[in-house]
Amino acid sequence: MQERSGLISIAVPCFNEQKGIRHFVETLTPVLETLGHPYEILFVDDGSTDDTLAILTVLANADPRLKVIGLTRNFGKEAALTAALDFVSGDAVIPMDADLQDPVELVPCMVARWEAGAEIVLAHRQARPGDSAARRWAARRFYRIISRLSAIPIPADVGDFRLIDRKVVECVRQLPEKTRFMKGILAWPGFHSETLEFTRPPRQTGGSKWPLWKLFNFALDGIFSFSTAPLRVWTYLGVALSLFSLGYLLWVMGKTLLLGVDVPGYASTLSVILFFNGIILIGLGILGEYLGRVFVEVKGRPVYLVKSTVGFDTKT
């Protein structure tokens, strides 16, 4: 067994969490006290429009183990988590949500696995009773699709809640892409991983900040960021349609030579034109998705901007 006594960092992206942030700290802190490790809790306020940042500032000023980063605006959870990984100091890092849907009781189990040699400890959601049936169905479909399309294995039903060793954090910090799909980015380095099973509890406060349309766009980011399969599909589809068109052309020529010329039907011609125009537009849309991501990367803008920090020394 590998003995470790390093710092444990909890990374918490926050957006409009004023109702539950104190309860989160009060629930998490006693669990961290039992670990036998020094710890820090790093909050990243992602441009909250309520009093989340003010409350976090008060909490951090009262407890030196709490640190706060305030972003200049809402950059999105993926950017906030990126900022957290850039600023944490721990030998092991555990990203968590502030709504307590990531059970704090799993943290000691994760640390125990890490002490035993695991470099990544995944928290696999066996059930999600707090989510709607539509959301659960969409999640299953997404993980099934991306597991088939992605060039790297992305664990199904595993969110950002996991333990990652410092060496994994350093690898992730080297990845420069601006469109951040953190589930894929955290899986990309590899390393030895183990899995813990849990049932995700209902949200303690507030509601989901991820409506279905936003989840759909997030799923597209994941697919287009970690797979070129959509582009390859259109190559295969183009070849298949070309062969079909050639066969149909030969059939029409043979029918015309043998049976004479029929008066072409307006409805069938229009249907064929509309069908192939739809295919072309879908293909252009997929090309546009990839081109848009190239455009974002080429501009080279930062993933996030920091407005304020609390609890860091002057060197940070």
Tab-separated table of C-alpha atoms in Angstrom:
chain	number	residue	atom	x	y	z
A	1	MET	CA	0.000	0.000	0.000
A	2	GLN	CA	1.298	3.419	-0.883
A	3	GLU	CA	1.295	5.765	2.123
A	4	ARG	CA	0.323	9.349	1.390
A	5	SER	CA	-0.316	12.327	3.619
A	6	GLY	CA	-0.851	15.042	1.063
A	7	LEU	CA	-3.323	17.873	0.815
A	8	ILE	CA	-6.874	17.033	-0.317
A	9	SER	CA	-8.500	19.722	-2.470
A	10	ILE	CA	-12.253	19.956	-2.989
A	11	ALA	CA	-13.066	21.937	-6.159
A	12	VAL	CA	-16.563	23.441	-6.226
A	13	PRO	CA	-17.911	25.453	-9.187
A	14	CYS	CA	-20.784	27.673	-8.047
A	15	PHE	CA	-23.505	29.634	-9.804
A	16	ASN	CA	-26.341	31.211	-7.806
A	17	GLU	CA	-25.974	28.867	-4.837
A	18	GLN	CA	-26.718	31.344	-2.037
A	19	LYS	CA	-29.526	29.218	-0.560
A	20	GLY	CA	-27.427	26.125	0.013
A	21	ILE	CA	-23.767	27.104	0.110
A	22	ARG	CA	-23.543	27.428	3.912
A	23	HIS	CA	-25.270	24.068	4.369
A	24	PHE	CA	-22.837	22.518	1.886
A	25	VAL	CA	-19.836	23.737	3.883
A	26	GLU	CA	-21.408	22.652	7.181
A	27	THR	CA	-22.092	19.178	5.750
A	28	LEU	CA	-18.741	18.675	4.029
A	29	THR	CA	-16.338	20.032	6.666
A	30	PRO	CA	-16.985	17.376	9.363
A	31	VAL	CA	-16.375	14.644	6.796
A	32	LEU	CA	-13.069	16.205	5.724
A	33	GLU	CA	-11.986	16.444	9.357
A	34	THR	CA	-12.077	12.643	9.608
A	35	LEU	CA	-9.684	12.032	6.710
A	36	GLY	CA	-6.409	12.495	8.567
A	37	HIS	CA	-5.209	14.747	5.760
A	38	PRO	CA	-4.926	18.515	5.504
A	39	TYR	CA	-7.557	19.863	3.152
A	40	GLU	CA	-8.766	22.922	1.295
A	41	ILE	CA	-12.117	23.757	-0.279
A	42	LEU	CA	-11.786	25.908	-3.376
A	43	PHE	CA	-14.945	27.604	-4.609
A	44	VAL	CA	-15.146	29.156	-8.070
A	45	ASP	CA	-18.000	31.629	-8.354
A	46	ASP	CA	-19.043	31.561	-12.001
A	47	GLY	CA	-20.476	35.074	-12.236
A	48	SER	CA	-23.384	34.516	-9.824
A	49	THR	CA	-26.107	37.178	-9.873
A	50	ASP	CA	-27.168	36.539	-6.258
A	51	ASP	CA	-25.164	36.781	-3.017
A	52	THR	CA	-23.137	33.596	-3.546
A	53	LEU	CA	-19.804	35.399	-3.870
A	54	ALA	CA	-20.466	37.600	-0.838
A	55	ILE	CA	-21.357	34.582	1.312
A	56	LEU	CA	-18.301	32.667	0.111
A	57	THR	CA	-16.091	35.650	0.903
A	58	VAL	CA	-17.394	35.769	4.476
A	59	LEU	CA	-16.876	32.022	4.896
A	60	ALA	CA	-13.341	32.142	3.462
A	61	ASN	CA	-12.346	35.045	5.697
A	62	ALA	CA	-13.499	33.009	8.716
A	63	ASP	CA	-11.766	29.763	7.727
A	64	PRO	CA	-8.285	29.725	6.115
A	65	ARG	CA	-8.988	26.308	4.580
A	66	LEU	CA	-11.605	27.871	2.308
A	67	LYS	CA	-10.542	29.714	-0.843
A	68	VAL	CA	-12.660	31.611	-3.328
A	69	ILE	CA	-12.151	32.662	-6.937
A	70	GLY	CA	-14.634	35.059	-8.498
A	71	LEU	CA	-14.896	35.069	-12.287
A	72	THR	CA	-15.749	38.259	-14.138
A	73	ARG	CA	-18.942	36.779	-15.614
A	74	ASN	CA	-20.702	33.479	-16.188
A	75	PHE	CA	-18.354	31.411	-18.350
A	76	GLY	CA	-20.140	28.084	-17.768
A	77	LYS	CA	-19.507	25.178	-15.451
A	78	GLU	CA	-16.788	23.656	-17.639
A	79	ALA	CA	-14.792	26.892	-17.518
A	80	ALA	CA	-15.342	27.233	-13.764
A	81	LEU	CA	-14.087	23.690	-13.201
A	82	THR	CA	-11.079	24.461	-15.399
A	83	ALA	CA	-10.308	27.471	-13.205
A	84	ALA	CA	-10.597	25.312	-10.097
A	85	LEU	CA	-8.108	22.780	-11.450
A	86	ASP	CA	-5.731	25.603	-12.345
A	87	PHE	CA	-5.745	26.975	-8.775
A	88	VAL	CA	-5.969	23.910	-6.516
A	89	SER	CA	-2.885	22.888	-4.559
A	90	GLY	CA	-3.827	19.383	-3.433
A	91	ASP	CA	-2.113	16.087	-4.102
A	92	ALA	CA	-5.614	14.750	-4.744
A	93	VAL	CA	-8.484	16.806	-6.122
A	94	ILE	CA	-12.214	16.060	-5.854
A	95	PRO	CA	-14.578	18.187	-7.973
A	96	MET	CA	-18.047	18.421	-6.396
A	97	ASP	CA	-21.349	20.214	-6.945
A	98	ALA	CA	-22.603	22.522	-4.201
A	99	ASP	CA	-26.144	21.098	-4.243
A	100	LEU	CA	-25.107	17.943	-2.296
A	101	GLN	CA	-26.143	15.609	-5.112
A	102	ASP	CA	-22.554	14.402	-4.899
A	103	PRO	CA	-22.669	12.557	-1.526
A	104	VAL	CA	-20.002	13.807	0.862
A	105	GLU	CA	-20.001	10.333	2.457
A	106	LEU	CA	-18.129	9.019	-0.583
A	107	VAL	CA	-15.150	11.315	-0.032
A	108	PRO	CA	-13.451	9.105	2.622
A	109	CYS	CA	-13.942	6.060	0.373
A	110	MET	CA	-12.339	7.913	-2.530
A	111	VAL	CA	-9.385	8.983	-0.403
A	112	ALA	CA	-8.943	5.412	0.864
A	113	ARG	CA	-8.787	4.113	-2.715
A	114	TRP	CA	-6.293	6.858	-3.573
A	115	GLU	CA	-4.139	5.937	-0.577
A	116	ALA	CA	-4.179	2.342	-1.825
A	117	GLY	CA	-2.760	3.413	-5.176
A	118	ALA	CA	-5.645	4.473	-7.416
A	119	GLU	CA	-4.838	7.546	-9.496
A	120	ILE	CA	-8.466	8.188	-10.436
A	121	VAL	CA	-11.521	7.164	-8.409
A	122	LEU	CA	-14.755	7.448	-10.370
A	123	ALA	CA	-18.168	7.873	-8.756
A	124	HIS	CA	-20.616	5.881	-10.880
A	125	ARG	CA	-24.299	6.792	-10.556
A	126	GLN	CA	-26.293	3.555	-10.284
A	127	ALA	CA	-29.584	5.443	-10.119
A	128	ARG	CA	-30.784	9.023	-10.452
A	129	PRO	CA	-34.190	9.109	-8.707
A	130	GLY	CA	-34.127	12.892	-8.458
A	131	ASP	CA	-34.040	13.332	-12.251
A	132	SER	CA	-37.053	13.225	-14.540
A	133	ALA	CA	-37.661	10.238	-16.796
A	134	ALA	CA	-36.855	12.354	-19.850
A	135	ARG	CA	-33.532	13.461	-18.363
A	136	ARG	CA	-32.567	9.899	-17.418
A	137	TRP	CA	-33.473	8.651	-20.903
A	138	ALA	CA	-31.466	11.442	-22.538
A	139	ALA	CA	-28.449	10.682	-20.330
A	140	ARG	CA	-28.523	6.984	-21.243
A	141	ARG	CA	-28.751	7.760	-24.953
A	142	PHE	CA	-25.919	10.286	-24.759
A	143	TYR	CA	-23.492	7.954	-22.991
A	144	ARG	CA	-24.351	5.127	-25.375
A	145	ILE	CA	-23.729	7.319	-28.418
A	146	ILE	CA	-20.508	8.911	-27.208
A	147	SER	CA	-19.074	5.570	-26.061
A	148	ARG	CA	-19.440	4.307	-29.620
A	149	LEU	CA	-18.153	7.450	-31.315
A	150	SER	CA	-15.339	8.602	-29.042
A	151	ALA	CA	-11.776	7.556	-29.693
A	152	ILE	CA	-11.196	7.308	-25.928
A	153	PRO	CA	-13.404	5.495	-23.385
A	154	ILE	CA	-15.638	7.946	-21.515
A	155	PRO	CA	-17.231	6.263	-18.468
A	156	ALA	CA	-21.025	6.142	-18.596
A	157	ASP	CA	-23.056	7.770	-15.808
A	158	VAL	CA	-19.960	9.344	-14.287
A	159	GLY	CA	-20.060	13.088	-13.817
A	160	ASP	CA	-17.375	15.486	-12.649
A	161	PHE	CA	-17.539	13.970	-9.150
A	162	ARG	CA	-14.373	11.883	-8.890
A	163	LEU	CA	-10.974	11.908	-7.247
A	164	ILE	CA	-7.997	12.674	-9.457
A	165	ASP	CA	-4.363	12.456	-8.474
A	166	ARG	CA	-2.080	15.459	-8.835
A	167	LYS	CA	-0.298	13.935	-11.811
A	168	VAL	CA	-3.639	13.671	-13.615
A	169	VAL	CA	-4.429	17.300	-12.791
A	170	GLU	CA	-1.112	18.378	-14.284
A	171	CYS	CA	-1.876	16.456	-17.473
A	172	VAL	CA	-5.328	18.044	-17.730
A	173	ARG	CA	-3.839	21.519	-17.254
A	174	GLN	CA	-1.731	20.957	-20.382
A	175	LEU	CA	-4.819	20.539	-22.578
A	176	PRO	CA	-5.386	23.921	-24.245
A	177	GLU	CA	-8.766	23.578	-25.953
A	178	LYS	CA	-11.309	26.349	-25.406
A	179	THR	CA	-14.448	24.248	-25.902
A	180	ARG	CA	-14.256	22.277	-22.695
A	181	PHE	CA	-16.049	18.956	-22.290
A	182	MET	CA	-14.612	18.064	-18.907
A	183	LYS	CA	-15.951	14.504	-18.741
A	184	GLY	CA	-13.896	13.719	-21.817
A	185	ILE	CA	-10.923	15.858	-20.804
A	186	LEU	CA	-10.683	14.160	-17.409
A	187	ALA	CA	-10.869	10.743	-19.089
A	188	TRP	CA	-8.310	11.532	-21.814
A	189	PRO	CA	-5.059	11.158	-19.777
A	190	GLY	CA	-5.838	7.556	-18.818
A	191	PHE	CA	-4.044	6.351	-15.634
A	192	HIS	CA	-5.190	3.666	-13.214
A	193	SER	CA	-8.816	4.185	-12.211
A	194	GLU	CA	-11.233	2.497	-9.838
A	195	THR	CA	-14.987	2.921	-9.484
A	196	LEU	CA	-17.347	3.486	-6.581
A	197	GLU	CA	-21.093	2.968	-6.987
A	198	PHE	CA	-23.692	5.303	-5.511
A	199	THR	CA	-27.301	6.400	-5.873
A	200	ARG	CA	-27.567	10.081	-6.576
A	201	PRO	CA	-29.747	11.789	-3.956
A	202	PRO	CA	-32.297	14.505	-4.755
A	203	ARG	CA	-31.129	18.094	-4.948
A	204	GLN	CA	-31.103	19.765	-1.516
A	205	THR	CA	-31.774	23.326	-2.683
A	206	GLY	CA	-32.645	25.137	-5.886
A	207	GLY	CA	-33.281	23.591	-9.275
A	208	SER	CA	-31.262	22.316	-12.193
A	209	LYS	CA	-29.445	24.929	-14.233
A	210	TRP	CA	-29.354	22.526	-17.189
A	211	PRO	CA	-32.607	22.494	-19.198
A	212	LEU	CA	-32.911	19.787	-21.844
A	213	TRP	CA	-31.953	22.096	-24.732
A	214	LYS	CA	-28.767	23.080	-22.894
A	215	LEU	CA	-27.986	19.430	-22.179
A	216	PHE	CA	-28.461	18.696	-25.888
A	217	ASN	CA	-25.943	21.388	-26.843
A	218	PHE	CA	-23.582	20.072	-24.166
A	219	ALA	CA	-23.887	16.582	-25.646
A	220	LEU	CA	-22.995	17.971	-29.080
A	221	ASP	CA	-19.899	19.599	-27.569
A	222	GLY	CA	-18.874	16.231	-26.177
A	223	ILE	CA	-19.381	14.391	-29.455
A	224	PHE	CA	-17.705	16.978	-31.666
A	225	SER	CA	-14.829	17.504	-29.217
A	226	PHE	CA	-13.875	13.843	-28.940
A	227	SER	CA	-14.877	12.231	-32.214
A	228	THR	CA	-14.550	12.780	-35.949
A	229	ALA	CA	-17.071	10.009	-36.590
A	230	PRO	CA	-19.828	12.458	-37.682
A	231	LEU	CA	-17.576	13.622	-40.518
A	232	ARG	CA	-16.712	10.060	-41.502
A	233	VAL	CA	-20.382	9.084	-41.523
A	234	TRP	CA	-21.043	11.599	-44.285
A	235	THR	CA	-18.271	10.056	-46.377
A	236	TYR	CA	-19.950	6.670	-46.077
A	237	LEU	CA	-23.370	8.197	-46.692
A	238	GLY	CA	-22.109	10.008	-49.786
A	239	VAL	CA	-20.676	6.787	-51.218
A	240	ALA	CA	-23.881	4.889	-50.449
A	241	LEU	CA	-26.089	7.544	-52.057
A	242	SER	CA	-23.817	7.712	-55.099
A	243	LEU	CA	-24.032	3.957	-55.585
A	244	PHE	CA	-27.795	4.069	-55.092
A	245	SER	CA	-28.086	6.913	-57.615
A	246	LEU	CA	-25.952	5.031	-60.130
A	247	GLY	CA	-28.089	1.926	-59.744
A	248	TYR	CA	-31.269	3.968	-60.130
A	249	LEU	CA	-29.848	5.666	-63.224
A	250	LEU	CA	-29.080	2.307	-64.836
A	251	TRP	CA	-32.568	1.071	-63.966
A	252	VAL	CA	-34.201	4.156	-65.538
A	253	MET	CA	-32.075	3.842	-68.673
A	254	GLY	CA	-32.946	0.176	-69.047
A	255	LYS	CA	-36.642	0.820	-68.453
A	256	THR	CA	-36.637	3.661	-71.006
A	257	LEU	CA	-34.929	1.563	-73.678
A	258	LEU	CA	-37.275	-1.366	-73.164
A	259	LEU	CA	-40.602	0.305	-72.374
A	260	GLY	CA	-40.286	3.817	-73.736
A	261	VAL	CA	-40.387	7.164	-71.981
A	262	ASP	CA	-42.875	7.823	-69.173
A	263	VAL	CA	-44.056	11.303	-68.264
A	264	PRO	CA	-42.068	12.160	-65.085
A	265	GLY	CA	-44.052	12.796	-61.919
A	266	TYR	CA	-43.824	16.220	-60.361
A	267	ALA	CA	-44.416	14.977	-56.798
A	268	SER	CA	-41.728	12.297	-56.883
A	269	THR	CA	-39.187	14.684	-58.424
A	270	LEU	CA	-39.879	17.324	-55.810
A	271	SER	CA	-39.612	14.766	-52.995
A	272	VAL	CA	-36.216	13.575	-54.228
A	273	ILE	CA	-34.946	17.156	-54.527
A	274	LEU	CA	-36.112	18.081	-51.044
A	275	PHE	CA	-34.659	14.891	-49.563
A	276	PHE	CA	-31.203	15.430	-51.015
A	277	ASN	CA	-31.256	19.123	-50.146
A	278	GLY	CA	-32.004	18.138	-46.547
A	279	ILE	CA	-29.085	15.697	-46.588
A	280	ILE	CA	-26.787	18.421	-47.916
A	281	LEU	CA	-27.894	20.922	-45.274
A	282	ILE	CA	-27.350	18.406	-42.462
A	283	GLY	CA	-23.865	17.700	-43.797
A	284	LEU	CA	-23.119	21.423	-43.971
A	285	GLY	CA	-24.388	21.797	-40.407
A	286	ILE	CA	-21.966	19.146	-39.157
A	287	LEU	CA	-19.105	20.773	-41.048
A	288	GLY	CA	-20.149	24.081	-39.507
A	289	GLU	CA	-19.998	22.608	-35.994
A	290	TYR	CA	-16.397	21.542	-36.508
A	291	LEU	CA	-15.476	24.764	-38.288
A	292	GLY	CA	-17.014	26.808	-35.469
A	293	ARG	CA	-14.840	25.003	-32.958
A	294	VAL	CA	-11.756	25.649	-35.093
A	295	PHE	CA	-12.760	29.333	-35.168
A	296	VAL	CA	-12.979	29.430	-31.356
A	297	GLU	CA	-9.613	27.709	-30.947
A	298	VAL	CA	-7.851	29.962	-33.463
A	299	LYS	CA	-8.950	33.125	-31.647
A	300	GLY	CA	-7.116	31.880	-28.570
A	301	ARG	CA	-9.247	33.694	-26.006
A	302	PRO	CA	-8.832	32.564	-22.375
A	303	VAL	CA	-11.303	30.022	-21.032
A	304	TYR	CA	-12.116	32.308	-18.081
A	305	LEU	CA	-11.143	35.627	-16.467
A	306	VAL	CA	-10.626	36.085	-12.727
A	307	LYS	CA	-12.144	39.101	-10.981
A	308	SER	CA	-11.179	38.407	-7.377
A	309	THR	CA	-9.564	35.851	-5.090
A	310	VAL	CA	-9.952	35.255	-1.365
A	311	GLY	CA	-7.789	33.050	0.833
A	312	PHE	CA	-4.723	32.881	-1.397
A	313	ASP	CA	-1.310	34.171	-0.402
A	314	THR	CA	0.321	36.996	-2.322
A	315	LYS	CA	2.291	34.588	-4.520
A	316	THR	CA	-0.968	33.102	-5.875
